[in-house]
Structures are given as structure tokens and as C-alpha cells.
Coordinates of C-alpha atoms in Angstrom, one line a residue:
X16 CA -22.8 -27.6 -10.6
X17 CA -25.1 -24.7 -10.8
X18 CA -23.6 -21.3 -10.8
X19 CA -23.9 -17.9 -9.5
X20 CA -21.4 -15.5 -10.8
X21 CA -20.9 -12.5 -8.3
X22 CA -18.0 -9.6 -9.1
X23 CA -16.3 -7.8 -11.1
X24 CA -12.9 -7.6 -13.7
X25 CA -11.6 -9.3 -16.2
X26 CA -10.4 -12.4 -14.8
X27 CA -14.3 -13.1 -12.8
X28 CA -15.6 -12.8 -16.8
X29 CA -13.0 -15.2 -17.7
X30 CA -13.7 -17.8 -15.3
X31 CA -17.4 -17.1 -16.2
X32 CA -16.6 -18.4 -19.9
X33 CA -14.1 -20.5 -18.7
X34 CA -16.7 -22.7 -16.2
X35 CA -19.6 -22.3 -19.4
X36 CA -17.4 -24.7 -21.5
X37 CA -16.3 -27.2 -18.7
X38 CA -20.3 -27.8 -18.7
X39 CA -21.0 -25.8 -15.1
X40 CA -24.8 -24.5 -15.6
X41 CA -23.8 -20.5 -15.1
X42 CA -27.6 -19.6 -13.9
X43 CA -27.0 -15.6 -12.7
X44 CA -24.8 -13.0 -13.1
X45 CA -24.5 -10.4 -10.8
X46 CA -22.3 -7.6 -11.3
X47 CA -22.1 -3.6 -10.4
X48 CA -20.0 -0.4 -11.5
X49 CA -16.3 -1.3 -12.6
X50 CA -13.8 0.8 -11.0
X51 CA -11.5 3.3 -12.9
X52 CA -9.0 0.8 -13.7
X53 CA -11.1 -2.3 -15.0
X54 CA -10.8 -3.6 -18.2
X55 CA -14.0 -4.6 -18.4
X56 CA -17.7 -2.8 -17.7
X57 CA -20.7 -4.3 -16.9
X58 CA -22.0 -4.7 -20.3
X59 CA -19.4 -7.3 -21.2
X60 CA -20.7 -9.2 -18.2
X61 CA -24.1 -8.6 -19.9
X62 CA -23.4 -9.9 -23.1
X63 CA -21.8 -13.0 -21.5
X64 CA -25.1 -13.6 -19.5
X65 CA -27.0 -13.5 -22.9
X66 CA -25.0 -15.7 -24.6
X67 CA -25.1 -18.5 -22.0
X68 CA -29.0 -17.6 -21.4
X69 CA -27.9 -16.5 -17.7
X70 CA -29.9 -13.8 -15.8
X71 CA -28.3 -10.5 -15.4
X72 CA -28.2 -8.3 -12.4
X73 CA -26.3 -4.8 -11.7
X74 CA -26.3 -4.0 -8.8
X75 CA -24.8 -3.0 -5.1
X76 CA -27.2 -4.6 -2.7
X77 CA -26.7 -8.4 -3.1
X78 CA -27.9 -8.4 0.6
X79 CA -31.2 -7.0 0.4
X80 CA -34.5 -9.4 0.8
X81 CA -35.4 -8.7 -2.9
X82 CA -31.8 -10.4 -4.1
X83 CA -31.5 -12.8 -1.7
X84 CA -35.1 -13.8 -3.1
X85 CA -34.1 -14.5 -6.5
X86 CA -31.0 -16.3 -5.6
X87 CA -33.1 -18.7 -3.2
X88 CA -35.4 -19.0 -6.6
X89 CA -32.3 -20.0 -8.6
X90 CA -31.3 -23.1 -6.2
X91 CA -27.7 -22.4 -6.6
X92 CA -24.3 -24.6 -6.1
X93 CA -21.8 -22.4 -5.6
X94 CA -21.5 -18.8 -6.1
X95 CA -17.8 -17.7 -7.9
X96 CA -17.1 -14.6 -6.4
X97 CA -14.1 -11.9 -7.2
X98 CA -13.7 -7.8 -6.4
X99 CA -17.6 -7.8 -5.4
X100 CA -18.2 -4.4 -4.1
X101 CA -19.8 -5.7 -0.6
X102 CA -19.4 -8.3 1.8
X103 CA -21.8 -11.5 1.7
X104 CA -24.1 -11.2 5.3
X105 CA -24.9 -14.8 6.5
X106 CA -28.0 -14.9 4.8
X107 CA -26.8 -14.5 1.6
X108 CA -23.8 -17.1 2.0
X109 CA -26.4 -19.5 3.6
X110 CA -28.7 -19.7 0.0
X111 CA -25.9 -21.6 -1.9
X112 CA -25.6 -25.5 -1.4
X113 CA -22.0 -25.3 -1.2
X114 CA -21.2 -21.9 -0.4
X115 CA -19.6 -19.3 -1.8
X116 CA -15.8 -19.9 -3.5
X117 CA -14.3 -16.3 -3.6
X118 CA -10.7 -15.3 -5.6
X119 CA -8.4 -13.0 -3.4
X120 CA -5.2 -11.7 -4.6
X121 CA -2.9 -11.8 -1.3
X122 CA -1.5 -14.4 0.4
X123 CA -3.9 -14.8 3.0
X124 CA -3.9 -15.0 5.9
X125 CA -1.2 -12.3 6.3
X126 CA -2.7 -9.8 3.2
X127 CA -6.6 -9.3 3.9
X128 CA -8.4 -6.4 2.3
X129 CA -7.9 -4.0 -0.4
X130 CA -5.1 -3.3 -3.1
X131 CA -3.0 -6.4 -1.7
X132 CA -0.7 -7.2 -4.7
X133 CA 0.3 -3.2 -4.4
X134 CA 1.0 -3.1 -0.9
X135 CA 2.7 -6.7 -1.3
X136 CA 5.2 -5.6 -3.9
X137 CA 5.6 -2.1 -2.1
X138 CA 6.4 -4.2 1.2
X139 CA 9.2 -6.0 -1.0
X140 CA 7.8 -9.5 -0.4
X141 CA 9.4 -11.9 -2.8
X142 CA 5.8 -13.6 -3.9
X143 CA 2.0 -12.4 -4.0
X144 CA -0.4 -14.9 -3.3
X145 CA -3.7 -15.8 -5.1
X146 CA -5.9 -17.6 -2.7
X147 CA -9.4 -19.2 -3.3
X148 CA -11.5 -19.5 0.0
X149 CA -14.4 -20.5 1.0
X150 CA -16.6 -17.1 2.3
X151 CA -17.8 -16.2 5.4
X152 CA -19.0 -12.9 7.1
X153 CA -15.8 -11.7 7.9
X154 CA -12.9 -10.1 5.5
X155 CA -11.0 -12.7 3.4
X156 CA -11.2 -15.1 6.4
X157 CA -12.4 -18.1 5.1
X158 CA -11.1 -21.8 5.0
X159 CA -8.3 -21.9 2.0
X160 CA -9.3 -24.1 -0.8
X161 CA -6.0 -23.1 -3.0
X162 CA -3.5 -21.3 -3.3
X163 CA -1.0 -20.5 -6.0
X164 CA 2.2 -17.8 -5.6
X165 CA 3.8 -15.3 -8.6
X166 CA 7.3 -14.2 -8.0
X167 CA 8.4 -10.8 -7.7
X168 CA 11.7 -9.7 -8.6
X169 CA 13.4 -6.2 -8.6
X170 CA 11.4 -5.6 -11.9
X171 CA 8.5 -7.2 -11.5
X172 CA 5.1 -4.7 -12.6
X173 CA 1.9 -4.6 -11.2
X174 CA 0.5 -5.2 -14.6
X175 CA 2.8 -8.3 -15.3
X176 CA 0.8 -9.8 -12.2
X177 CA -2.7 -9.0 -13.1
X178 CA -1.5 -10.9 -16.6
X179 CA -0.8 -14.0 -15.0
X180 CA -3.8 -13.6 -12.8
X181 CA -6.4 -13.6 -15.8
X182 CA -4.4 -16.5 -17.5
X183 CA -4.4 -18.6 -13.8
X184 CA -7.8 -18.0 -11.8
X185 CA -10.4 -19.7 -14.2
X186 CA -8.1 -23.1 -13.8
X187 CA -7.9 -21.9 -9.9
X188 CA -11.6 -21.4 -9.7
X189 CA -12.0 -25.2 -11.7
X190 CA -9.8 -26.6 -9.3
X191 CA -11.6 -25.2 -6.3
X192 CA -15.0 -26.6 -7.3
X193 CA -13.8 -30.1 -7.9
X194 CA -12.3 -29.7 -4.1
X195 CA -15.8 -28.6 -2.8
X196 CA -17.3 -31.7 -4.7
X197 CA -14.7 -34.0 -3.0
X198 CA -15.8 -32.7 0.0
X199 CA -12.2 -31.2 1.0
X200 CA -13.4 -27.7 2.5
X201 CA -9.6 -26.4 2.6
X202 CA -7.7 -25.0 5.8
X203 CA -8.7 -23.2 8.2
X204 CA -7.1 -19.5 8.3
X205 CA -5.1 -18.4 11.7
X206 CA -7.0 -16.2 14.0
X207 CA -3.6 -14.8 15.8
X208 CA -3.2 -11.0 14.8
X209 CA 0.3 -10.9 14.8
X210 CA 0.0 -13.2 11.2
X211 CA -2.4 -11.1 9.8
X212 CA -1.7 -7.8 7.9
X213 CA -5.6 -6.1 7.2
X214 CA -4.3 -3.7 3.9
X215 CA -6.5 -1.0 2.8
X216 CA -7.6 0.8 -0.8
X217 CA -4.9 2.9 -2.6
X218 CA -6.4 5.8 -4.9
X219 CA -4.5 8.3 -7.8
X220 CA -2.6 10.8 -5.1
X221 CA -1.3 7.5 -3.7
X222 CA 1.3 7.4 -6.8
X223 CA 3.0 10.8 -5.5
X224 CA 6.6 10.3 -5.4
X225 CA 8.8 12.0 -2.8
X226 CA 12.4 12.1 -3.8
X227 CA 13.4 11.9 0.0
X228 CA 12.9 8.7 0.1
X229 CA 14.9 5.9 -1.1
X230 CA 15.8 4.4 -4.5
X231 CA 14.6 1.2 -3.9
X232 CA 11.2 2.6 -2.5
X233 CA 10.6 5.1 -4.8
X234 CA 11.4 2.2 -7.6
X235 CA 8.5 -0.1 -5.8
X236 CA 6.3 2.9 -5.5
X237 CA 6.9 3.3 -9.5
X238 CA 6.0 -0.8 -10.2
X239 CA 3.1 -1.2 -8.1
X240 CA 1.1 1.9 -9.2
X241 CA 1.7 1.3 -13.2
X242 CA -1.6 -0.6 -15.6
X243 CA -3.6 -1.2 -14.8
X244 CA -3.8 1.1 -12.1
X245 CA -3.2 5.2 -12.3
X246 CA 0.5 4.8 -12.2
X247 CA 3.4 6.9 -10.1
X248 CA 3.9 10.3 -10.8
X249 CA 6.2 13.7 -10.1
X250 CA 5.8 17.3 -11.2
X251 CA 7.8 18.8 -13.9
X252 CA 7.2 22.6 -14.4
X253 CA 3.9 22.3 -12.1
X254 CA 2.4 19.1 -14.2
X255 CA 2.3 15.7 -13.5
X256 CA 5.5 13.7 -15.0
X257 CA 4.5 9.9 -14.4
X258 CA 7.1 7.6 -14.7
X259 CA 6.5 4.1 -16.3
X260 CA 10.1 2.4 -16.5
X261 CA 12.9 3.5 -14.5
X262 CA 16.1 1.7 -12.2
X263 CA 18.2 2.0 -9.8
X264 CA 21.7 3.0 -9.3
X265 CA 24.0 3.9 -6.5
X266 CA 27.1 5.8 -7.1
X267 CA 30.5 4.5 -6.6
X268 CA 31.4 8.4 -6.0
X269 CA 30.2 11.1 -3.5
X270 CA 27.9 13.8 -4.3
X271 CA 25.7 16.7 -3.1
X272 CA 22.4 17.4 -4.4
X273 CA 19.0 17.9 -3.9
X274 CA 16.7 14.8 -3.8
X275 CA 14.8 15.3 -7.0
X276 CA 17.5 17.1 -9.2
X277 CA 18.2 16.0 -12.4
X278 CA 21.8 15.3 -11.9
X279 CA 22.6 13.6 -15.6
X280 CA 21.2 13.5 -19.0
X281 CA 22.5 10.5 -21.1
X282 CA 23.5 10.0 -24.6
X283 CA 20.7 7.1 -24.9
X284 CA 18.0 9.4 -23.8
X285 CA 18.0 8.4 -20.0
X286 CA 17.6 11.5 -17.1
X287 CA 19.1 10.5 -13.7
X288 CA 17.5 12.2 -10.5
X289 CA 19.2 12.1 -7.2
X290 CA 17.1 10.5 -3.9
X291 CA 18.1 10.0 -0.8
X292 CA 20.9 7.2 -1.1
X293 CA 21.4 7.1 -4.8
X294 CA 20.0 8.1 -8.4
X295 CA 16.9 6.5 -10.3
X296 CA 17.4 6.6 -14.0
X297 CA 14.4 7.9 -16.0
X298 CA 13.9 5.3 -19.2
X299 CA 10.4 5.8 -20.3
X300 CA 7.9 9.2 -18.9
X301 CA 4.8 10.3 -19.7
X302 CA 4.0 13.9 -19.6
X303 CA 0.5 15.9 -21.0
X304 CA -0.5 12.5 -22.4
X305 CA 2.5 12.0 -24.4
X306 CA 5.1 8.8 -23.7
X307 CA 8.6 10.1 -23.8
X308 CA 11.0 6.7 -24.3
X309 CA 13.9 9.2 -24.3
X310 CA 12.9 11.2 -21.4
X311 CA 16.4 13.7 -22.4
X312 CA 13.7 14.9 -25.4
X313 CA 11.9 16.6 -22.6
X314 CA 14.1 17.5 -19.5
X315 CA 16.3 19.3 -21.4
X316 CA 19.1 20.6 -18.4
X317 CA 20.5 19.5 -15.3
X318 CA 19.1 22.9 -13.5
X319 CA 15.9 20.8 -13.3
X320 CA 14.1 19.3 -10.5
X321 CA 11.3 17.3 -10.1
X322 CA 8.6 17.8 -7.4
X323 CA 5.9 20.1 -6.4
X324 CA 8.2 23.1 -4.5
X325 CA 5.2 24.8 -2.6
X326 CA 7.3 28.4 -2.3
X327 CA 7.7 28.3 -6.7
X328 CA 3.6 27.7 -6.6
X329 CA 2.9 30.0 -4.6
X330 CA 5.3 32.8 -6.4
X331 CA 3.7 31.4 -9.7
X332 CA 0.1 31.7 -8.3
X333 CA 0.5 35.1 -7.2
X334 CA 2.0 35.9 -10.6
X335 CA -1.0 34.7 -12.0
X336 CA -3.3 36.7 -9.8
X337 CA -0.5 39.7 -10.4
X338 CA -0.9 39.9 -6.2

């Protein structure tokens, strides 16, 4: 088949690669800014484009008159779409033979939208979906083609999930295309609103933690914000403190504290901080771009807390000022 590439991120420049040497004709790649997180810009996808003689195209608009032009010009398949800044209008989808297969991470129909493997694990679902559909004008609510599940567990990372999706979505992608040449145009998705869970994009501030909430939460919180994303944080002596491993315990006895007090510095290097129904224990920080694997190397006494105490700033501030 003849192939547009349209996206962003690792895995899209994968499958581009991927498809290359399975003899798929890629004939455009069109790509824009990479987000904060990406591990990948838009010169890799550049340099791909060259080396397959592909054209290249940066940019936003993939709807305007001028793009939908060239990609009439091209005679496309199939466009392979993943993380593309904007929605395909009906125009666009209508210029490729087959139509366009896009990669969504959430287990559609329930997850549509942004960030869904983060709000997934935060929700404590067991499983996050990966889900190739066919497009159409509305958000992720195309016919399924396939669809393939990675467990989550009580430890399970963000970043352990975007692994397996850059090993797994080329193959997905390959899968999907043979489909769409068998003529098997997948499932169509429910319409009913009660299955459907439309998530929206998480940013930096989003990785706050609040140490009134509970263990198991503020443990979730913790795995869904890590890498590749901007990762969970606290404040320590007014600066960020993120933490990047941590667990749970609840005590067998009773206590009093306040939720965010350092309630126990361990031999092995571990801080304990009380929440609202138990501790989490501190294994790995990182604090003014240093990584602390024995976080007692830093918090140094069980007088500390951790969180932003608004009154202390304020005292601080005026200090500062000498108010």
C-alpha cells in the first residue's frame, strides 16, 4: 500500500521504519512540534523521510486546501496516524483510498481523548488499552480494527507502558493494514454515553501531591506522572521534591500526625510520610536536579514535612522583602 505518515512520538517513527521494510511505499511524512515529553523531534522524522525518499511536511494545518492538495497529488492508501496535533475534517479523511488507521492508547470506547494511559492507571483500572481505529470526524470514535491490553499492577509505571507501546504498535499498525486489505473494517464503537469516559490533557502542576489524600492515590498519582512525563512532585524547604519510586504501608498501630510529616527515617535510606490512612515510604527522590536513592541523605529529621504550607511562605516572603 501507499502510505501517508501523519503524527508524532516515538512509536509513529517506529512504525514508519517498521512499514518501510515490510515493502509499504511510505510516500509523505507529515509531522509538527513534539511536545515536552517526546523522545523524538521533528528532525528524526525528517531524516527518516530522506532516507526512504519520502516528502516531508511540518506542520499544524493538515486541513487547509494547500495540504489537502498535495495529499490528493500523492494518491494515497492509507494514512497511519498517532498523537497528530488536530483532528482529520471529512475532507481530509475522504483523500485516502482506505482511510485513515489511527493508534490510540485507551481502551476505547470507554477512554476517548487526551493523556488516557495516566488517567487509566490513576482510575486503578487493572489494564490500558491500545486500540487501532479507523478515523472519522469525531474524537477516537471510529470502527475498532484491533485492539491489544497491558496489565497494570500495584507497581506498574507510566514509562513501563509507553515501553511496551513502542515495542507493540508497528506489529499493531501491520496487523491493521492487512485487515483493511481483507476488507474487515473492524467494530463499530457504542454511541451510549454512559460507556464512554471523554479524558482530558494533564500538564506539570498536575503532578502536585496532597498528603490528604490517600496512600493508594497519592502512589497512582506518583506512577502515572513519572518518564516520560514531568513526574509527581512535593515541596521540601519551598522546592520541588519529586518522587520517582515510593510504596505503601499501613500501620498495624495507631498514630497522630500530620499528613505530610516525615514520621520515620530508616536504616536503608527510606523516609516514611504519613497521609490520610497510612504512610508512603520514600525509596528514590529527586531534589535540585539531583537523584537521592537514599532519600534519609537529604531529609535529615523527623521535624520535617512535606508540602507547600502557605502561612511559612508567606512569613518567608515577607522576610525576604524585610516587610
Amino acid at each position: 500500500m501507499k502510505i501517508c505518515i501523519i503524527g508524532r512520538t516515538k512509536p509513529l517513527l517506529e512504525t514508519a521504519k517498521f512499514l518501510n521494510e515490510k515493502n509499504h511505499k511510505i510516500g509523505m511524512i507529515i509531522t509538527s512540534k513534539p511536545s515536552d515529553y517526546d523522545s523524538v523531534s521533528s528532525k528524526d522524522f525528517r531524516n527518516i523521510a530522506r532516507s526512504i525518499d519520502a516528502k516531508f511536511v511540518e506542520t499544524q494545518q493538515i486541513n487547509q486546501k494547500k495540504m489537502q492538495s498535495m495529499i490528493k497529488n500523492h494518491g494515497f492508501d492509507l494514512g497511519i496516524s498517532l498523537n497528530n496535533l488536530r483532528l482529520l475534517d471529512k475532507k481530509t479523511l475522504s483523500l485516502f483510498k482506505y482511510g485513515v488507521l489511527n493508534c490510540h492508547f485507551g481502551d476505547l470506547p470507554h477512554y476517548r481523548g487526551n493523556a488516557c494511559p495516566n488517567w487509566a492507571m490513576l482510575n486503578g483500572e487493572k489494564k490500558i488499552g491500545i486500540s487501532i481505529h479507523l478515523m472519522d470526524e469525531g474524537v477516537d470514535s471510529g470502527n475498532i480494527i484491533i485492539k491489544k491490553y497491558f496489565s497494570v499492577n500495584k507497581k506498574t509505571t507510566i514509562q513501563e507502558f509507553y515501553n511496551y507501546a513502542e515495542e507493540i504498535v508497528p506489529t499493531l499498525f501491520l496487523r491493521a493494514i492487512t485487515n483493511i486489505k481483507n476488507r474487515k473494517h473492524g467494530k463499530k464503537q457504542s454511541r451510549n454515553p454512559k460507556q464512554i469516559l471523554r479524558t482530558y490533557p494533564r500538564n506539570k502542576f498536575d503532578g502536585k501531591i496532597d498528603w490528604n489524600d490517600t496512600a493508594d492515590h497519592i502512589s497512582r498519582l506518583i506512577r502515572a506522572s513519572g518518564k516520560p512525563f514531568f513526574g509527581a512532585y512535593t515541596f521540601y524547604n519551598s522546592k520541588k521534591l519529586f518522587i520517582l519510586e515510593s510504596s505503601i504501608e499501613h500501620p498495624k498501630f495507631s498514630f497522630e500526625s500530620v499528613n505530610g510529616q516525615v514520621v520515620e527515617r530508616r536504616i536503608n535510606g527510606d523516609v516514611v510520610v504519613s497521609c490520610l490512612d497510612g504512610f508512603l515510604v520514600l525509596s528514590k527522590v529527586k531534589y535540585n536536579g539531583k537523584i537521592y536513592t537514599k532519600p534519609t541523605t537529604l531529609i535529615k529529621t523527623i521535624h520535617s514535612r512535606l508540602g507547600m504550607n502557605i502561612e511559612e511562605e508567606i512569613e518567608q516572603i515577607k522576610k525576604y522583602l524585610k516587610i
